[in-house]
Structures are given as structure tokens and as C-alpha cells.
Tab-separated table of C-alpha atoms in Angstrom:
chain	number	residue	atom	x	y	z
A	1	MET	CA	-0.120	-0.187	0.285
A	2	GLU	CA	2.014	2.581	-1.284
A	3	THR	CA	0.170	5.954	-0.815
A	4	LEU	CA	-3.105	6.872	0.571
A	5	ASN	CA	-4.909	9.020	-1.158
A	6	GLN	CA	-8.975	9.700	-1.585
A	7	GLN	CA	-9.340	7.774	-5.112
A	8	LYS	CA	-8.393	4.573	-3.430
A	9	THR	CA	-11.020	2.342	-1.943
A	10	ILE	CA	-11.209	0.664	1.203
A	11	GLY	CA	-11.083	-2.752	-0.937
A	12	SER	CA	-8.346	-1.881	-2.838
A	13	MET	CA	-6.009	-1.382	-0.030
A	14	VAL	CA	-6.619	-4.366	1.429
A	15	ALA	CA	-5.815	-5.737	-1.904
A	16	GLU	CA	-2.515	-4.149	-1.390
A	17	ASN	CA	-1.838	-5.352	2.030
A	18	TYR	CA	-4.240	-7.753	4.126
A	19	LYS	CA	-2.742	-5.918	6.952
A	20	ALA	CA	-5.404	-3.389	6.659
A	21	ALA	CA	-7.763	-5.639	7.204
A	22	SER	CA	-7.526	-6.069	10.956
A	23	ILE	CA	-7.312	-2.411	11.386
A	24	PHE	CA	-10.662	-1.929	9.291
A	25	ARG	CA	-12.235	-4.647	11.517
A	26	LYS	CA	-10.928	-2.886	14.460
A	27	TYR	CA	-13.498	-0.170	13.800
A	28	GLY	CA	-16.218	-2.265	12.104
A	29	ILE	CA	-16.004	-1.251	8.574
A	30	ASP	CA	-16.587	-3.541	6.232
A	31	PHE	CA	-13.723	-3.617	3.631
A	32	CYS	CA	-15.310	-6.827	1.573
A	33	CYS	CA	-19.146	-6.455	1.059
A	34	GLN	CA	-18.807	-2.781	1.215
A	35	GLY	CA	-15.083	-2.592	-0.433
A	36	GLY	CA	-15.875	0.420	-3.397
A	37	ARG	CA	-16.309	3.025	-0.878
A	38	SER	CA	-13.244	5.547	0.046
A	39	LEU	CA	-11.981	5.554	3.583
A	40	GLU	CA	-12.949	8.792	4.471
A	41	GLU	CA	-16.614	7.966	3.097
A	42	ALA	CA	-16.341	4.750	5.321
A	43	CYS	CA	-15.490	6.451	8.325
A	44	ARG	CA	-17.932	9.066	7.874
A	45	GLU	CA	-20.655	6.722	8.238
A	46	LYS	CA	-18.949	5.221	11.699
A	47	ALA	CA	-18.251	8.526	13.065
A	48	ILE	CA	-14.746	7.682	12.881
A	49	ASN	CA	-11.764	10.508	12.732
A	50	HIS	CA	-10.653	8.963	9.091
A	51	GLU	CA	-7.207	10.831	9.748
A	52	VAL	CA	-6.629	8.203	12.876
A	53	VAL	CA	-7.192	5.272	10.634
A	54	ALA	CA	-5.517	6.728	7.802
A	55	GLN	CA	-2.756	7.195	10.119
A	56	GLU	CA	-2.578	3.603	11.434
A	57	LEU	CA	-3.008	2.049	7.668
A	58	LYS	CA	0.578	4.294	7.055
A	59	SER	CA	2.044	2.754	9.962
A	60	ALA	CA	0.757	-1.152	8.846
A	61	ALA	CA	2.546	-0.618	5.296
A	62	SER	CA	5.732	1.043	6.620
A	63	ASP	CA	6.243	-1.466	9.547
A	64	GLY	CA	8.665	-3.792	7.383
A	65	THR	CA	7.047	-6.487	7.766
A	66	SER	CA	4.732	-8.523	5.520
A	67	ASP	CA	2.239	-11.015	6.734
A	68	SER	CA	-0.384	-11.049	3.670
A	69	ILE	CA	0.359	-12.917	0.092
A	70	ASP	CA	-0.433	-11.100	-2.923
A	71	TYR	CA	-3.376	-12.416	-4.646
A	72	ARG	CA	-3.216	-9.993	-7.201
A	73	SER	CA	-0.210	-11.234	-8.901
A	74	TRP	CA	-2.138	-14.728	-8.989
A	75	PRO	CA	-3.669	-15.934	-12.230
A	76	LEU	CA	-7.244	-15.819	-11.992
A	77	ASP	CA	-7.972	-19.591	-12.676
A	78	LEU	CA	-5.421	-20.049	-9.852
A	79	LEU	CA	-7.205	-17.668	-7.459
A	80	ALA	CA	-10.859	-18.999	-8.417
A	81	ASP	CA	-8.903	-22.553	-7.551
A	82	TYR	CA	-7.714	-21.055	-3.826
A	83	ILE	CA	-11.419	-19.826	-3.144
A	84	GLU	CA	-13.104	-23.125	-4.069
A	85	LYS	CA	-10.899	-25.293	-2.026
A	86	THR	CA	-10.192	-23.010	0.966
A	87	HIS	CA	-13.021	-20.577	1.535
A	88	HIS	CA	-15.893	-22.356	-0.099
A	89	ARG	CA	-14.668	-25.939	1.458
A	90	TYR	CA	-14.480	-24.368	4.744
A	91	VAL	CA	-17.933	-23.068	4.784
A	92	THR	CA	-19.349	-26.745	3.443
A	93	ASP	CA	-17.102	-28.436	6.726
A	94	LYS	CA	-17.618	-25.801	9.541
A	95	SER	CA	-21.323	-24.869	9.205
A	96	PRO	CA	-22.649	-28.424	10.650
A	97	GLU	CA	-20.786	-27.976	13.169
A	98	ILE	CA	-21.105	-24.244	14.369
A	99	ARG	CA	-25.001	-25.097	13.476
A	100	ALA	CA	-25.173	-28.160	16.178
A	101	TYR	CA	-23.146	-25.852	19.147
A	102	LEU	CA	-25.909	-22.714	18.428
A	103	LEU	CA	-28.896	-25.189	18.898
A	104	LYS	CA	-27.209	-26.750	21.820
A	105	ILE	CA	-26.420	-23.331	23.647
A	106	ASN	CA	-29.812	-22.129	22.223
A	107	LYS	CA	-32.067	-25.120	24.779
A	108	VAL	CA	-29.582	-24.516	27.648
A	109	HIS	CA	-29.210	-20.732	27.392
A	110	GLY	CA	-32.312	-19.579	25.374
A	111	GLY	CA	-34.530	-18.777	28.336
A	112	ARG	CA	-32.175	-16.478	30.024
A	113	HIS	CA	-30.637	-15.079	26.664
A	114	PRO	CA	-33.346	-15.073	24.110
A	115	GLU	CA	-31.301	-13.264	21.464
A	116	LEU	CA	-29.697	-16.990	20.959
A	117	ALA	CA	-32.950	-18.204	19.177
A	118	GLU	CA	-31.974	-15.001	16.373
A	119	ILE	CA	-28.422	-15.822	16.378
A	120	GLU	CA	-29.398	-19.266	15.786
A	121	GLN	CA	-31.563	-18.642	12.890
A	122	LEU	CA	-29.510	-16.253	10.841
A	123	PHE	CA	-26.681	-18.509	11.006
A	124	LEU	CA	-28.877	-21.166	9.586
A	125	ASP	CA	-30.182	-19.499	7.158
A	126	SER	CA	-26.822	-18.099	6.216
A	127	SER	CA	-25.133	-21.378	6.016
A	128	GLU	CA	-27.630	-22.643	3.900
A	129	GLU	CA	-27.554	-19.599	1.206
A	130	LEU	CA	-24.058	-19.994	0.887
A	131	LEU	CA	-24.237	-22.852	-0.351
A	132	GLN	CA	-26.319	-22.182	-2.970
A	133	HIS	CA	-24.570	-19.190	-3.225
A	134	MET	CA	-21.196	-21.232	-3.899
A	135	GLN	CA	-22.796	-23.812	-5.822
A	136	LYS	CA	-23.605	-20.965	-8.231
A	137	GLU	CA	-19.790	-19.913	-8.407
A	138	GLU	CA	-18.618	-23.486	-8.842
A	139	THR	CA	-20.799	-24.434	-11.887
A	140	VAL	CA	-21.311	-21.152	-13.508
A	141	ILE	CA	-18.796	-17.915	-12.762
A	142	PHE	CA	-15.388	-19.824	-12.066
A	143	PRO	CA	-15.549	-22.335	-14.749
A	144	TYR	CA	-15.973	-19.312	-17.592
A	145	ILE	CA	-12.911	-18.015	-15.254
A	146	ARG	CA	-10.886	-20.805	-16.331
A	147	GLN	CA	-12.118	-20.767	-19.856
A	148	MET	CA	-11.387	-17.394	-20.446
A	149	VAL	CA	-8.036	-17.919	-19.092
A	150	GLU	CA	-7.151	-20.645	-20.906
A	151	ALA	CA	-8.598	-18.939	-24.017
A	152	GLU	CA	-5.835	-15.796	-23.505
A	153	ARG	CA	-3.423	-18.133	-22.594
A	154	LYS	CA	-3.934	-19.813	-26.134
A	155	ASP	CA	-4.844	-16.652	-27.889
A	156	GLN	CA	-8.366	-17.701	-28.426
A	157	PRO	CA	-11.592	-15.779	-28.921
A	158	LEU	CA	-13.749	-15.829	-25.673
A	159	PRO	CA	-15.862	-18.954	-25.571
A	160	THR	CA	-19.908	-18.299	-25.750
A	161	ALA	CA	-21.376	-18.000	-22.536
A	162	SER	CA	-25.521	-18.646	-22.073
A	163	PHE	CA	-25.139	-15.384	-19.708
A	164	GLY	CA	-23.945	-13.039	-21.714
A	165	SER	CA	-21.257	-10.950	-20.120
A	166	ILE	CA	-19.758	-12.273	-17.181
A	167	GLU	CA	-20.586	-8.957	-15.194
A	168	GLY	CA	-24.349	-9.909	-15.029
A	169	PRO	CA	-23.887	-12.985	-12.889
A	170	ILE	CA	-21.089	-11.376	-11.348
A	171	ASN	CA	-23.386	-8.250	-9.776
A	172	MET	CA	-25.750	-10.962	-8.910
A	173	MET	CA	-23.228	-12.622	-6.507
A	174	MET	CA	-22.245	-9.291	-5.063
A	175	GLU	CA	-25.579	-8.816	-4.139
A	176	GLU	CA	-25.672	-11.702	-2.493
A	177	HIS	CA	-22.525	-11.298	-0.598
A	178	LEU	CA	-23.790	-7.807	0.523
A	179	HIS	CA	-26.784	-9.531	1.914
A	180	GLU	CA	-24.176	-12.206	4.087
A	181	GLY	CA	-22.394	-9.837	5.207
A	182	LYS	CA	-25.474	-7.874	7.032
A	183	ARG	CA	-26.404	-10.851	8.069
A	184	LEU	CA	-23.189	-12.110	10.073
A	185	ALA	CA	-22.830	-8.449	11.300
A	186	ARG	CA	-26.412	-8.510	12.929
A	187	ILE	CA	-25.039	-11.635	14.587
A	188	ALA	CA	-22.026	-9.905	15.740
A	189	GLU	CA	-24.105	-7.199	17.085
A	190	LEU	CA	-26.630	-9.634	18.717
A	191	SER	CA	-23.792	-11.507	20.456
A	192	ASN	CA	-22.160	-8.410	21.544
A	193	GLY	CA	-19.124	-8.830	19.669
A	194	TYR	CA	-18.822	-12.367	20.319
A	195	THR	CA	-18.478	-12.074	24.311
A	196	THR	CA	-19.807	-15.159	26.187
A	197	PRO	CA	-21.711	-13.380	28.896
A	198	ALA	CA	-21.300	-14.311	33.133
A	199	ASP	CA	-23.194	-17.471	32.512
A	200	GLY	CA	-22.240	-18.988	29.473
A	201	CYS	CA	-20.789	-22.522	29.546
A	202	ASN	CA	-17.338	-23.493	27.700
A	203	THR	CA	-19.560	-24.646	24.688
A	204	TYR	CA	-21.234	-20.998	24.797
A	205	LYS	CA	-17.856	-19.840	24.611
A	206	VAL	CA	-16.923	-22.535	21.679
A	207	ALA	CA	-19.772	-21.424	19.774
A	208	PHE	CA	-19.055	-17.963	19.670
A	209	ALA	CA	-15.525	-18.645	18.702
A	210	MET	CA	-16.257	-20.476	16.196
A	211	VAL	CA	-19.037	-18.177	14.855
A	212	GLU	CA	-16.245	-15.450	14.888
A	213	GLU	CA	-13.942	-17.001	13.225
A	214	PHE	CA	-16.599	-17.922	10.203
A	215	GLU	CA	-17.325	-14.625	9.850
A	216	LYS	CA	-13.416	-13.984	9.483
A	217	ASP	CA	-13.378	-16.142	6.798
A	218	LEU	CA	-16.106	-14.981	5.251
A	219	HIS	CA	-14.817	-11.223	5.061
A	220	LYS	CA	-11.523	-12.813	3.316
A	221	HIS	CA	-13.360	-15.192	1.060
A	222	ILE	CA	-15.831	-12.057	0.227
A	223	HIS	CA	-12.567	-9.686	-0.504
A	224	LEU	CA	-10.643	-11.990	-2.422
A	225	GLU	CA	-13.870	-12.179	-5.023
A	226	ASN	CA	-15.452	-9.071	-4.587
A	227	ASN	CA	-12.013	-6.585	-4.807
A	228	ILE	CA	-9.518	-8.844	-6.624
A	229	LEU	CA	-10.786	-12.477	-8.872
A	230	PHE	CA	-14.367	-10.476	-10.165
A	231	PRO	CA	-12.802	-6.969	-10.914
A	232	LYS	CA	-10.293	-8.598	-12.998
A	233	SER	CA	-12.268	-11.216	-14.546
A	234	ILE	CA	-14.676	-8.496	-15.901
A	235	GLU	CA	-11.251	-6.715	-17.100
A	236	LEU	CA	-10.360	-9.782	-18.554
A	237	GLU	CA	-13.412	-9.868	-20.132
A	238	ASP	CA	-13.517	-6.436	-21.636
A	239	MET	CA	-9.739	-6.842	-22.920
A	240	ALA	CA	-10.675	-9.838	-25.235
A	241	LYS	CA	-13.949	-8.059	-26.634
A	242	SER	CA	-11.667	-5.072	-27.587
């Protein structure tokens, strides 16, 4: 992240240096589903001094260390494979386990903590819709991205797609990302930032820790798609058609 300027979006800042994600997360700024905003706009919506956040971002960019991978340099087919094998698989594997934990703590503690019923339902709805969402990506968008990359590599024309331009299904996926981001944000709000209450048991603590990890993984998952894979795929298609 070489400079901070008014033109950069918060999504592009995270794409340049993923350490920025922890700073945005600290201030409750959505860098994945709403990554197209400027830093000033995002801070204004949260009533945060954007100069303070900008200084933290500059410090993170110049501290001489790097704990992030430059996913922007990856071939698009490799990035699609990575998202599918890492983040899609995570959602598929972890969702049933988390749902079981939330069901259990709602049964035991729901009388004293009625918010658990809403948390359980929100996560159930989210996990079910994410599975359908990922299936659409894996059967429609990702295969076409791989075909575009192969066509470019072989200097061949783009394959014909039933959906026309890839921008159409991508816009649909981004709308669904926004919906899931709001749903997970509501869970974080209801759980007071995944804080276990004084009368909560170890299962309660484990359940909240797992949902928090799920949210963080989803943030990175959506970030990689919204801020890197999708815009670069649209750019590749546009270049091939010009």
C-alpha cells in the first residue's frame, strides 16, 4: 500500500496489503462487501476520525514486515481454485458443526438469553444460502473464468456464455455477498461482539468463537472475490472483446 489518497477504495487498500483488514475490522468497517467506498466515506458512516485510521494504515504499510500474500499477482484460474478449495470448503465443513453448537446453547441458555434464537436462525439461513451461492459460483462463474484464462493463454477467442457478459452473474454474486455480510454483522451485534456472558458455559464460548472465526473467513473470502477476482475477470473479458 504505497500511498493513501482520496481515490483509493478501502477494498483496494486491503488488496494491496491484507494487514489493513485487521485495522478496518477493529473499527467495524466493512472492507469486503462494501469495499468500493473511500476511507473518508467509510469513516464518516461510522463517525470515526478518518485521519486516525489513515495514520494506522500508513504505519501498517511501512512497518517493514509483511504477513500477506499478493493475491493480485495470481492467475485468475489459480485464485478461483484457491477460493473454492479453501474458503468454499471451509463453509461446507464448518457450517454443520457451528449449527449444532448454536442449537445446543440455545436449548440450554435461550431462556435467559433470548437473542440466541435469532442468532441460531440467522446462522442457519446464512449457511444454507451460502451453500447455494457457492454452487452457482462453482458451476457458472468459476468455470467461465478458467475458460477465459485458457483462451487468453492460447490466444483464442472467448468462449460463448449463456449468460452473456460475466458482469451480470458477478453483480448478482456481489449482491448476495452484501446480504450475507449484513446477516453476519447482525449476529456480531446480537452477541455483543461474540462476548460470552458471565453465566455462559464452555460450549457457549466455543460456539461464539467458531462463529467469529467463520465471519473472519467469510470476510476474506468475499474480499478475494469482490476486490480481486471479480473486477479482474471483468477486465479480462473486456480486453478480450476489444
